[in-house]
Structure formats: C-alpha cells, structure tokens
Amino acid sequence: MPRPTIRTVAAAAGVSAAAVSHAMNGKPNIPPATAKRIREIADELGWRPASAGRRLSGVVSDVGLIVSRSREDFERDATFVHILASVSIEISKRGLTLVLAFVEEPDAVLDTYRRWWQEQKVDGFLLLDPVVGDPRAELLAELGVPAVTIGHSPDTDRIPEVTVADEHTMTEVMEHLRQLGHTRMARLSDPDTTVAVARRNVLYRASHRELFGADGILVVSDPHGPVSEDLARIVTEAQEPIAILVDSELMASRLYVAAHDRGWTIPEHVSVISWEDSWVCEMLAPRLTALRPPIEESARVALDVLAAQLRSEELPSGRVGPRELVERDSVADLRA
C-alpha cells in the first residue's frame, strides 16, 4: 500500500495541496469547516506533514530502528550494543539521521512501525532480531515500506537481508576442535524463536553428524536463568571432556559461574566457545574463545541496500563475512 501524500489528501478533499498544508499548519486563511474536513480526511488516510529535508538527493534521510527488547537484555548484551553503535556511526557518516525507539511491549511494536510510516517520521527501516514468523515483514510489505533486515530475514521475498556468510562456520569450528583432539561437541542454545538461532541449531546437528558420526548434544537454555543443571546434563551425557558452543558471551559467563560452582575448571573439564565476540570475552578468566562477526561491514551493506530501495534501484540482499575464529584460552588441547 503506497504511503499517502499531501496530493492524496488534496484529491480526496477536493482542494489544492497548498490548502491542505495551510489547514494542517493552522493557517487562518482556510475556513474552519474546510480545515476540519481536511484534517479528518488526513486522519482517515493516515497522513501527516513530513519533516523538512525528508530526503537527501534521493537517498535515505531518516532511518527508523525500533528495538523490541527488555531493558535487561539491552543492558547485558555487549554485542547488541556494538551493533547499535555501528549502525549509528554508519548513518552519521552518510549525513543521515537515526530515529531510534525501544518498545518493550510486544503488542505495541507493529503499531509503532505503522504510526512512524504514516506520520512520515522515517524514510525506511532497519530490522534487527528477526524471529520465526516475524509479523514485521508482512506489515512493512503491506505498507510498501523500504526496509532491510540485519540477519536472516524470515521472508526474503518481502524484506531483503544482510547476512553473514557463516554456512561453513559450524563445520570449521568442529574441524578446529577435532584437530585439538576433541571427539564430540555440545551446544547450549538460546530458545530457537529467532531465525538466527533456529538456523544455527540446524547447522549444528548436520555438521556434528557429518564430522563426528553421531548426533551432538543440544540443550536449549533459559536466556535469563541459571545454567548449572544444563551444564550438568551436558557433562553427564558426554562422559568425557567436552567443548560447548554457546550463543553469546553472556551465556558463556553464566556457564563459567556454573562450572565454578560445581568444581569444574575451564578448559580442563569443559571447553567453551562463543558464537559472538566482544570485550567481555577478554574480561573472563580464562579468556573466552569466540567467533567475531563483521558487525561494521553488516551496518555498511545494510545502509547500501536501504539507500538503493529509496532510489528505486535493484540491489539484492547483501552478504558479509565470514566470522573470524578468535582463539583465546577457553578451549583445551586434548592431543596427547
């Protein structure tokens, strides 16, 4: 559905575009009854006056980013802060404006997207944290909104995506572990409600069967709760020193605490690798081995894709990466 313009309102009201502008801005040269009718029609069509300088030479002027996370998630997730900082810096480099909002109530998220677009607060959106069956893709496609997902989009036919070329990363991590003498690998996973985690679990299972000839240990954990029982289950099932891949450095830090509480040491009893990398990995003891994502490159390519949409150009979904394995001290060398 095309976004309504001042001309849409003018045609529906049977007046000039100038009359619409005057009515919406409270100018006295429009009869009150006419001004009221124009405003009512504008409301029905979902139109609001655009801010000055909405577009700059046909590229994005204002970029919308609506974050649907709890305050706790945001405050603890160093990688997510890195993503926000990289997006903001890239937008600033281009002389553009980031319009950012944190919306914790799930029911209010779609309303915020719709309202921002109808009120012409932004020219396009960046989407983060795509989930399985993400309703944002359907809404933004319905509204005809330029948008791009940073991460695997749940619907690439509707919303282009910028993804990390990590389809071989899981296999490469397991090969690295095999070279160090490991015979199995386990995975402690966030809930697979996000597209990224669901995809990661599929890759984990397939790669483990291919390289180790058996299904790997996969435990889904509460992202906010203790992982002591999850760790015990993994170690008990493995019956040997085991390397565990976790989704984030935050989960790794909780795993460190659980291991300490049970009298297990890292990496002697349990090796740990994080799918995300940040300054937190350097602060843990032992320092955490992790996979470093190309966050700055993702932000740059996402803005390229979004700007192309605003210029009505064909620019396909982007690919960046792959991730880089940063070896530190949390993985044991089991070679005798």
mmCIF file of C-alpha atoms in Angstrom:
data_model
loop_
_atom_site.group_PDB
_atom_site.id
_atom_site.type_symbol
_atom_site.label_atom_id
_atom_site.label_comp_id
_atom_site.label_asym_id
_atom_site.label_seq_id
_atom_site.Cartn_x
_atom_site.Cartn_y
_atom_site.Cartn_z
ATOM 1 C CA MET A 1 0.000 0.000 0.000
ATOM 2 C CA PRO A 2 1.637 3.297 -1.100
ATOM 3 C CA ARG A 3 2.169 5.853 1.609
ATOM 4 C CA PRO A 4 -0.357 8.710 1.302
ATOM 5 C CA THR A 5 0.973 12.107 0.270
ATOM 6 C CA ILE A 6 -0.287 15.670 0.524
ATOM 7 C CA ARG A 7 -1.643 15.289 -3.020
ATOM 8 C CA THR A 8 -3.617 12.205 -1.958
ATOM 9 C CA VAL A 9 -5.287 14.230 0.783
ATOM 10 C CA ALA A 10 -5.882 17.183 -1.541
ATOM 11 C CA ALA A 11 -7.561 14.988 -4.156
ATOM 12 C CA ALA A 12 -9.780 13.327 -1.572
ATOM 13 C CA ALA A 13 -10.791 16.703 -0.107
ATOM 14 C CA GLY A 14 -11.224 18.413 -3.475
ATOM 15 C CA VAL A 15 -8.773 21.191 -2.580
ATOM 16 C CA SER A 16 -5.270 22.211 -3.545
ATOM 17 C CA ALA A 17 -2.129 20.863 -1.907
ATOM 18 C CA ALA A 18 -1.482 24.371 -0.586
ATOM 19 C CA ALA A 19 -4.876 24.349 1.139
ATOM 20 C CA VAL A 20 -4.008 21.053 2.817
ATOM 21 C CA SER A 21 -0.702 22.495 4.021
ATOM 22 C CA HIS A 22 -2.410 25.593 5.396
ATOM 23 C CA ALA A 23 -5.106 23.540 7.150
ATOM 24 C CA MET A 24 -2.635 21.174 8.767
ATOM 25 C CA ASN A 25 -0.477 24.051 9.934
ATOM 26 C CA GLY A 26 -3.371 26.055 11.377
ATOM 27 C CA LYS A 27 -3.188 28.972 8.932
ATOM 28 C CA PRO A 28 -6.175 31.366 9.278
ATOM 29 C CA ASN A 29 -6.833 31.733 5.548
ATOM 30 C CA ILE A 30 -8.756 28.418 5.390
ATOM 31 C CA PRO A 31 -12.396 28.385 6.593
ATOM 32 C CA PRO A 32 -12.652 26.428 9.858
ATOM 33 C CA ALA A 33 -15.147 23.929 8.463
ATOM 34 C CA THR A 34 -12.901 23.240 5.463
ATOM 35 C CA ALA A 35 -9.829 22.919 7.649
ATOM 36 C CA LYS A 36 -11.664 20.467 9.905
ATOM 37 C CA ARG A 37 -12.769 18.367 6.932
ATOM 38 C CA ILE A 38 -9.209 18.299 5.547
ATOM 39 C CA ARG A 39 -7.797 17.176 8.885
ATOM 40 C CA GLU A 40 -10.421 14.446 9.191
ATOM 41 C CA ILE A 41 -9.580 13.155 5.703
ATOM 42 C CA ALA A 42 -5.864 13.257 6.555
ATOM 43 C CA ASP A 43 -6.584 11.185 9.673
ATOM 44 C CA GLU A 44 -8.596 8.652 7.679
ATOM 45 C CA LEU A 45 -5.764 8.291 5.169
ATOM 46 C CA GLY A 46 -3.089 8.139 7.874
ATOM 47 C CA TRP A 47 -1.208 11.166 6.545
ATOM 48 C CA ARG A 48 0.854 13.695 8.497
ATOM 49 C CA PRO A 49 3.050 16.532 7.226
ATOM 50 C CA ALA A 50 6.577 15.416 6.505
ATOM 51 C CA SER A 51 9.509 16.972 8.309
ATOM 52 C CA ALA A 52 11.736 19.287 6.327
ATOM 53 C CA GLY A 53 14.564 17.651 4.486
ATOM 54 C CA ARG A 54 12.936 14.239 4.385
ATOM 55 C CA ARG A 55 15.173 13.052 1.586
ATOM 56 C CA LEU A 56 18.663 14.000 0.541
ATOM 57 C CA SER A 57 19.241 13.688 -3.191
ATOM 58 C CA GLY A 58 17.090 10.581 -3.450
ATOM 59 C CA VAL A 59 18.767 8.613 -0.641
ATOM 60 C CA VAL A 60 17.631 7.809 2.859
ATOM 61 C CA SER A 61 17.201 10.832 5.101
ATOM 62 C CA ASP A 62 15.768 9.407 8.321
ATOM 63 C CA VAL A 63 16.329 5.741 9.177
ATOM 64 C CA GLY A 64 13.973 4.082 11.659
ATOM 65 C CA LEU A 65 15.173 1.445 14.104
ATOM 66 C CA ILE A 66 12.679 0.021 16.596
ATOM 67 C CA VAL A 67 14.240 -2.228 19.214
ATOM 68 C CA SER A 68 11.903 -4.711 20.870
ATOM 69 C CA ARG A 69 13.984 -5.910 23.798
ATOM 70 C CA SER A 70 13.711 -5.776 27.536
ATOM 71 C CA ARG A 71 15.911 -3.311 29.355
ATOM 72 C CA GLU A 72 17.719 -6.258 30.951
ATOM 73 C CA ASP A 73 18.533 -7.775 27.548
ATOM 74 C CA PHE A 74 19.830 -4.492 26.214
ATOM 75 C CA GLU A 75 21.951 -3.618 29.234
ATOM 76 C CA ARG A 76 23.690 -7.009 29.309
ATOM 77 C CA ASP A 77 24.251 -7.694 25.618
ATOM 78 C CA ALA A 78 27.579 -6.156 24.594
ATOM 79 C CA THR A 79 27.290 -7.474 21.035
ATOM 80 C CA PHE A 80 23.903 -5.825 20.575
ATOM 81 C CA VAL A 81 25.309 -2.520 21.831
ATOM 82 C CA HIS A 82 28.117 -2.931 19.279
ATOM 83 C CA ILE A 83 25.523 -3.407 16.522
ATOM 84 C CA LEU A 84 23.623 -0.277 17.548
ATOM 85 C CA ALA A 85 26.824 1.749 17.735
ATOM 86 C CA SER A 86 27.969 0.547 14.297
ATOM 87 C CA VAL A 87 24.597 1.347 12.712
ATOM 88 C CA SER A 88 24.570 4.793 14.307
ATOM 89 C CA ILE A 89 28.126 5.583 13.192
ATOM 90 C CA GLU A 90 27.449 4.415 9.625
ATOM 91 C CA ILE A 91 24.291 6.525 9.435
ATOM 92 C CA SER A 92 26.146 9.549 10.781
ATOM 93 C CA LYS A 93 28.938 9.117 8.225
ATOM 94 C CA ARG A 94 26.335 9.464 5.479
ATOM 95 C CA GLY A 95 24.899 12.654 6.943
ATOM 96 C CA LEU A 96 21.648 10.903 7.811
ATOM 97 C CA THR A 97 19.556 10.692 10.976
ATOM 98 C CA LEU A 98 18.788 7.644 13.099
ATOM 99 C CA VAL A 99 15.305 7.601 14.631
ATOM 100 C CA LEU A 100 15.518 5.074 17.463
ATOM 101 C CA ALA A 101 12.930 3.726 19.895
ATOM 102 C CA PHE A 102 12.869 0.958 22.480
ATOM 103 C CA VAL A 103 9.461 -0.707 22.684
ATOM 104 C CA GLU A 104 9.254 -3.387 25.367
ATOM 105 C CA GLU A 105 5.536 -4.173 24.956
ATOM 106 C CA PRO A 106 5.211 -6.722 22.096
ATOM 107 C CA ASP A 107 1.697 -5.540 21.221
ATOM 108 C CA ALA A 108 2.962 -2.005 20.622
ATOM 109 C CA VAL A 109 5.741 -2.873 18.170
ATOM 110 C CA LEU A 110 3.676 -3.140 14.972
ATOM 111 C CA ASP A 111 1.667 -0.074 15.907
ATOM 112 C CA THR A 112 4.906 1.878 16.225
ATOM 113 C CA TYR A 113 6.081 0.817 12.759
ATOM 114 C CA ARG A 114 2.729 1.722 11.243
ATOM 115 C CA ARG A 115 2.497 5.079 13.004
ATOM 116 C CA TRP A 116 6.044 6.147 12.144
ATOM 117 C CA TRP A 117 5.439 5.378 8.489
ATOM 118 C CA GLN A 118 2.044 7.061 8.299
ATOM 119 C CA GLU A 119 3.331 10.127 10.104
ATOM 120 C CA GLN A 120 6.357 10.195 7.764
ATOM 121 C CA LYS A 121 8.834 10.169 10.617
ATOM 122 C CA VAL A 122 11.211 7.964 8.595
ATOM 123 C CA ASP A 123 12.011 7.027 5.025
ATOM 124 C CA GLY A 124 12.870 3.407 5.727
ATOM 125 C CA PHE A 125 13.605 0.860 8.455
ATOM 126 C CA LEU A 126 16.408 -1.372 9.609
ATOM 127 C CA LEU A 127 15.154 -4.565 11.269
ATOM 128 C CA LEU A 128 17.092 -6.402 13.970
ATOM 129 C CA ASP A 129 16.422 -9.676 15.801
ATOM 130 C CA PRO A 130 14.197 -11.320 13.153
ATOM 131 C CA VAL A 131 12.067 -14.082 14.672
ATOM 132 C CA VAL A 132 10.412 -17.132 13.160
ATOM 133 C CA GLY A 133 7.112 -15.985 11.647
ATOM 134 C CA ASP A 134 8.116 -12.358 12.144
ATOM 135 C CA PRO A 135 4.981 -10.210 11.569
ATOM 136 C CA ARG A 136 7.024 -7.122 10.726
ATOM 137 C CA ALA A 137 7.873 -8.412 7.266
ATOM 138 C CA GLU A 138 4.205 -8.775 6.323
ATOM 139 C CA LEU A 139 3.294 -5.356 7.722
ATOM 140 C CA LEU A 140 6.126 -3.453 6.049
ATOM 141 C CA ALA A 141 5.472 -5.191 2.728
ATOM 142 C CA GLU A 142 1.790 -4.305 3.024
ATOM 143 C CA LEU A 143 2.683 -0.661 3.644
ATOM 144 C CA GLY A 144 5.274 -0.624 0.862
ATOM 145 C CA VAL A 145 7.993 0.441 3.255
ATOM 146 C CA PRO A 146 11.680 0.352 2.238
ATOM 147 C CA ALA A 147 13.358 -1.932 4.772
ATOM 148 C CA VAL A 148 16.264 -4.322 5.233
ATOM 149 C CA THR A 149 16.905 -6.973 7.884
ATOM 150 C CA ILE A 150 20.319 -7.271 9.501
ATOM 151 C CA GLY A 151 20.358 -11.031 9.905
ATOM 152 C CA HIS A 152 18.404 -13.787 8.219
ATOM 153 C CA SER A 153 15.019 -12.454 7.201
ATOM 154 C CA PRO A 154 12.016 -14.699 7.790
ATOM 155 C CA ASP A 155 10.687 -13.656 4.379
ATOM 156 C CA THR A 156 13.307 -12.612 1.818
ATOM 157 C CA ASP A 157 10.619 -12.211 -0.851
ATOM 158 C CA ARG A 158 9.283 -9.264 1.147
ATOM 159 C CA ILE A 159 12.278 -7.833 3.002
ATOM 160 C CA PRO A 160 15.886 -8.041 1.752
ATOM 161 C CA GLU A 161 18.510 -9.168 4.222
ATOM 162 C CA VAL A 162 22.171 -8.693 5.058
ATOM 163 C CA THR A 163 23.630 -11.939 6.366
ATOM 164 C CA VAL A 164 26.983 -13.272 7.453
ATOM 165 C CA ALA A 165 28.439 -15.957 5.189
ATOM 166 C CA ASP A 166 28.617 -18.449 8.042
ATOM 167 C CA GLU A 167 27.121 -21.562 6.465
ATOM 168 C CA HIS A 168 30.530 -23.267 6.788
ATOM 169 C CA THR A 169 31.484 -21.729 10.134
ATOM 170 C CA MET A 170 29.983 -24.526 12.235
ATOM 171 C CA THR A 171 31.908 -27.142 10.288
ATOM 172 C CA GLU A 172 35.110 -25.121 10.578
ATOM 173 C CA VAL A 173 34.696 -24.828 14.349
ATOM 174 C CA MET A 174 34.235 -28.587 14.655
ATOM 175 C CA GLU A 175 37.254 -29.232 12.443
ATOM 176 C CA HIS A 176 39.265 -26.961 14.740
ATOM 177 C CA LEU A 177 38.115 -28.964 17.756
ATOM 178 C CA ARG A 178 38.973 -32.274 16.072
ATOM 179 C CA GLN A 179 42.469 -31.018 15.399
ATOM 180 C CA LEU A 180 42.781 -30.328 19.124
ATOM 181 C CA GLY A 181 41.772 -33.906 19.936
ATOM 182 C CA HIS A 182 38.079 -33.401 20.727
ATOM 183 C CA THR A 183 35.765 -36.236 19.680
ATOM 184 C CA ARG A 184 32.420 -34.560 20.383
ATOM 185 C CA MET A 185 30.908 -31.133 20.700
ATOM 186 C CA ALA A 186 27.854 -29.922 22.600
ATOM 187 C CA ARG A 187 25.672 -26.887 22.102
ATOM 188 C CA LEU A 188 23.956 -24.769 24.762
ATOM 189 C CA SER A 189 21.380 -22.786 22.825
ATOM 190 C CA ASP A 190 19.145 -19.816 23.385
ATOM 191 C CA PRO A 191 15.477 -20.561 22.631
ATOM 192 C CA ASP A 192 15.174 -21.078 18.872
ATOM 193 C CA THR A 193 12.457 -18.471 18.400
ATOM 194 C CA THR A 194 14.811 -16.250 16.392
ATOM 195 C CA VAL A 195 15.645 -17.091 12.801
ATOM 196 C CA ALA A 196 19.383 -16.989 13.569
ATOM 197 C CA VAL A 197 19.290 -19.457 16.467
ATOM 198 C CA ALA A 198 16.934 -21.857 14.683
ATOM 199 C CA ARG A 199 19.239 -21.870 11.666
ATOM 200 C CA ARG A 200 22.311 -22.296 13.877
ATOM 201 C CA ASN A 201 20.814 -25.390 15.513
ATOM 202 C CA VAL A 202 20.111 -26.966 12.121
ATOM 203 C CA LEU A 203 23.718 -26.354 11.048
ATOM 204 C CA TYR A 204 24.996 -27.740 14.339
ATOM 205 C CA ARG A 205 23.109 -31.020 14.020
ATOM 206 C CA ALA A 206 24.087 -31.513 10.376
ATOM 207 C CA SER A 207 27.755 -30.674 10.918
ATOM 208 C CA HIS A 208 28.065 -32.855 14.016
ATOM 209 C CA ARG A 209 26.634 -35.878 12.206
ATOM 210 C CA GLU A 210 28.946 -35.280 9.269
ATOM 211 C CA LEU A 211 32.172 -34.820 11.246
ATOM 212 C CA PHE A 212 31.646 -36.924 14.359
ATOM 213 C CA GLY A 213 29.241 -39.544 13.001
ATOM 214 C CA ALA A 214 26.614 -39.032 15.685
ATOM 215 C CA ASP A 215 24.055 -36.537 16.884
ATOM 216 C CA GLY A 216 25.520 -33.826 19.044
ATOM 217 C CA ILE A 217 24.245 -32.805 22.466
ATOM 218 C CA LEU A 218 21.837 -29.880 22.114
ATOM 219 C CA VAL A 219 20.363 -28.245 25.210
ATOM 220 C CA VAL A 220 18.041 -25.233 24.985
ATOM 221 C CA SER A 221 18.513 -22.931 27.953
ATOM 222 C CA ASP A 222 16.573 -20.146 29.638
ATOM 223 C CA PRO A 223 18.345 -16.962 28.466
ATOM 224 C CA HIS A 224 17.923 -15.352 31.905
ATOM 225 C CA GLY A 225 18.104 -18.298 34.294
ATOM 226 C CA PRO A 226 20.985 -20.308 35.771
ATOM 227 C CA VAL A 227 22.616 -22.936 33.557
ATOM 228 C CA SER A 228 24.007 -25.211 36.247
ATOM 229 C CA GLU A 229 21.556 -28.029 35.508
ATOM 230 C CA ASP A 230 22.029 -27.566 31.756
ATOM 231 C CA LEU A 231 25.797 -27.867 32.180
ATOM 232 C CA ALA A 232 25.461 -30.947 34.375
ATOM 233 C CA ARG A 233 23.251 -32.611 31.782
ATOM 234 C CA ILE A 234 25.784 -31.944 29.032
ATOM 235 C CA VAL A 235 28.770 -33.190 31.030
ATOM 236 C CA THR A 236 26.898 -36.276 32.263
ATOM 237 C CA GLU A 237 25.775 -37.226 28.774
ATOM 238 C CA ALA A 238 29.227 -36.632 27.289
ATOM 239 C CA GLN A 239 31.085 -38.748 29.911
ATOM 240 C CA GLU A 240 34.308 -37.098 28.747
ATOM 241 C CA PRO A 241 35.845 -33.630 28.439
ATOM 242 C CA ILE A 242 33.502 -31.720 26.156
ATOM 243 C CA ALA A 243 33.584 -28.497 24.143
ATOM 244 C CA ILE A 244 30.396 -26.444 24.362
ATOM 245 C CA LEU A 245 29.323 -23.846 21.794
ATOM 246 C CA VAL A 246 27.124 -21.115 23.293
ATOM 247 C CA ASP A 247 25.253 -18.345 21.513
ATOM 248 C CA SER A 248 26.788 -15.372 23.287
ATOM 249 C CA GLU A 249 29.450 -14.209 25.674
ATOM 250 C CA LEU A 250 26.671 -13.524 28.194
ATOM 251 C CA MET A 251 25.655 -17.179 28.200
ATOM 252 C CA ALA A 252 29.333 -18.137 28.395
ATOM 253 C CA SER A 253 29.788 -16.033 31.532
ATOM 254 C CA ARG A 254 26.849 -17.841 33.143
ATOM 255 C CA LEU A 255 28.410 -21.138 32.114
ATOM 256 C CA TYR A 256 31.684 -20.107 33.770
ATOM 257 C CA VAL A 257 29.812 -19.451 37.023
ATOM 258 C CA ALA A 258 28.005 -22.791 36.835
ATOM 259 C CA ALA A 259 31.260 -24.664 36.216
ATOM 260 C CA HIS A 260 32.932 -22.942 39.161
ATOM 261 C CA ASP A 261 30.009 -23.762 41.434
ATOM 262 C CA ARG A 262 30.315 -27.459 40.541
ATOM 263 C CA GLY A 263 34.073 -27.545 40.975
ATOM 264 C CA TRP A 264 34.817 -27.923 37.278
ATOM 265 C CA THR A 265 37.526 -25.876 35.621
ATOM 266 C CA ILE A 266 37.653 -24.327 32.162
ATOM 267 C CA PRO A 267 39.075 -25.607 29.883
ATOM 268 C CA GLU A 268 40.307 -28.738 31.715
ATOM 269 C CA HIS A 269 36.840 -30.181 32.297
ATOM 270 C CA VAL A 270 34.749 -28.061 29.940
ATOM 271 C CA SER A 271 35.873 -26.082 26.897
ATOM 272 C CA VAL A 272 33.751 -23.102 25.842
ATOM 273 C CA ILE A 273 33.328 -21.237 22.543
ATOM 274 C CA SER A 274 31.009 -18.278 21.987
ATOM 275 C CA TRP A 275 29.233 -17.550 18.700
ATOM 276 C CA GLU A 276 29.553 -13.820 19.460
ATOM 277 C CA ASP A 277 32.657 -11.858 20.377
ATOM 278 C CA SER A 278 33.077 -8.629 22.359
ATOM 279 C CA TRP A 279 35.232 -7.005 25.021
ATOM 280 C CA VAL A 280 33.517 -9.270 27.554
ATOM 281 C CA CYS A 281 35.452 -12.247 26.147
ATOM 282 C CA GLU A 282 38.737 -10.613 27.160
ATOM 283 C CA MET A 283 37.473 -9.945 30.689
ATOM 284 C CA LEU A 284 36.537 -13.530 31.516
ATOM 285 C CA ALA A 285 39.075 -15.854 33.111
ATOM 286 C CA PRO A 286 40.159 -17.809 31.208
ATOM 287 C CA ARG A 287 39.724 -15.533 28.213
ATOM 288 C CA LEU A 288 36.900 -16.768 26.009
ATOM 289 C CA THR A 289 37.461 -18.175 22.516
ATOM 290 C CA ALA A 290 34.830 -16.687 20.221
ATOM 291 C CA LEU A 291 33.649 -16.100 16.662
ATOM 292 C CA ARG A 292 33.922 -12.445 15.693
ATOM 293 C CA PRO A 293 31.107 -11.241 13.412
ATOM 294 C CA PRO A 294 31.668 -8.498 10.804
ATOM 295 C CA ILE A 295 29.363 -6.017 12.519
ATOM 296 C CA GLU A 296 30.671 -2.811 10.940
ATOM 297 C CA GLU A 297 30.528 -4.359 7.464
ATOM 298 C CA SER A 298 26.958 -5.526 8.094
ATOM 299 C CA ALA A 299 25.887 -1.991 9.022
ATOM 300 C CA ARG A 300 27.531 -0.519 5.915
ATOM 301 C CA VAL A 301 25.992 -3.023 3.499
ATOM 302 C CA ALA A 302 22.555 -2.715 5.130
ATOM 303 C CA LEU A 303 22.579 1.051 4.560
ATOM 304 C CA ASP A 304 23.659 0.476 0.945
ATOM 305 C CA VAL A 305 20.697 -1.869 0.383
ATOM 306 C CA LEU A 306 18.264 0.520 2.059
ATOM 307 C CA ALA A 307 19.508 3.539 0.105
ATOM 308 C CA ALA A 308 19.138 1.597 -3.162
ATOM 309 C CA GLN A 309 15.479 0.913 -2.346
ATOM 310 C CA LEU A 310 14.868 4.618 -1.829
ATOM 311 C CA ARG A 311 16.380 5.313 -5.238
ATOM 312 C CA SER A 312 14.137 2.587 -6.736
ATOM 313 C CA GLU A 313 17.219 0.624 -7.715
ATOM 314 C CA GLU A 314 17.555 -3.145 -7.718
ATOM 315 C CA LEU A 315 20.106 -4.172 -5.110
ATOM 316 C CA PRO A 316 19.817 -7.744 -3.853
ATOM 317 C CA SER A 317 20.265 -8.916 -0.311
ATOM 318 C CA GLY A 318 23.811 -8.461 0.956
ATOM 319 C CA ARG A 319 26.422 -10.928 2.199
ATOM 320 C CA VAL A 320 29.311 -10.133 4.531
ATOM 321 C CA GLY A 321 31.922 -12.037 6.452
ATOM 322 C CA PRO A 322 32.508 -14.795 7.304
ATOM 323 C CA ARG A 323 33.071 -14.794 11.060
ATOM 324 C CA GLU A 324 36.611 -14.980 12.365
ATOM 325 C CA LEU A 325 37.610 -17.541 14.980
ATOM 326 C CA VAL A 326 39.462 -15.691 17.741
ATOM 327 C CA GLU A 327 41.415 -18.253 19.748
ATOM 328 C CA ARG A 328 41.949 -17.417 23.399
ATOM 329 C CA ASP A 329 42.228 -19.678 26.442
ATOM 330 C CA SER A 330 38.877 -21.405 26.956
ATOM 331 C CA VAL A 331 39.406 -24.440 24.690
ATOM 332 C CA ALA A 332 41.582 -27.346 25.815
ATOM 333 C CA ASP A 333 44.192 -29.020 23.638
ATOM 334 C CA LEU A 334 43.479 -32.715 24.200
ATOM 335 C CA ARG A 335 46.225 -34.060 21.930
ATOM 336 C CA ALA A 336 48.437 -36.433 23.850
#
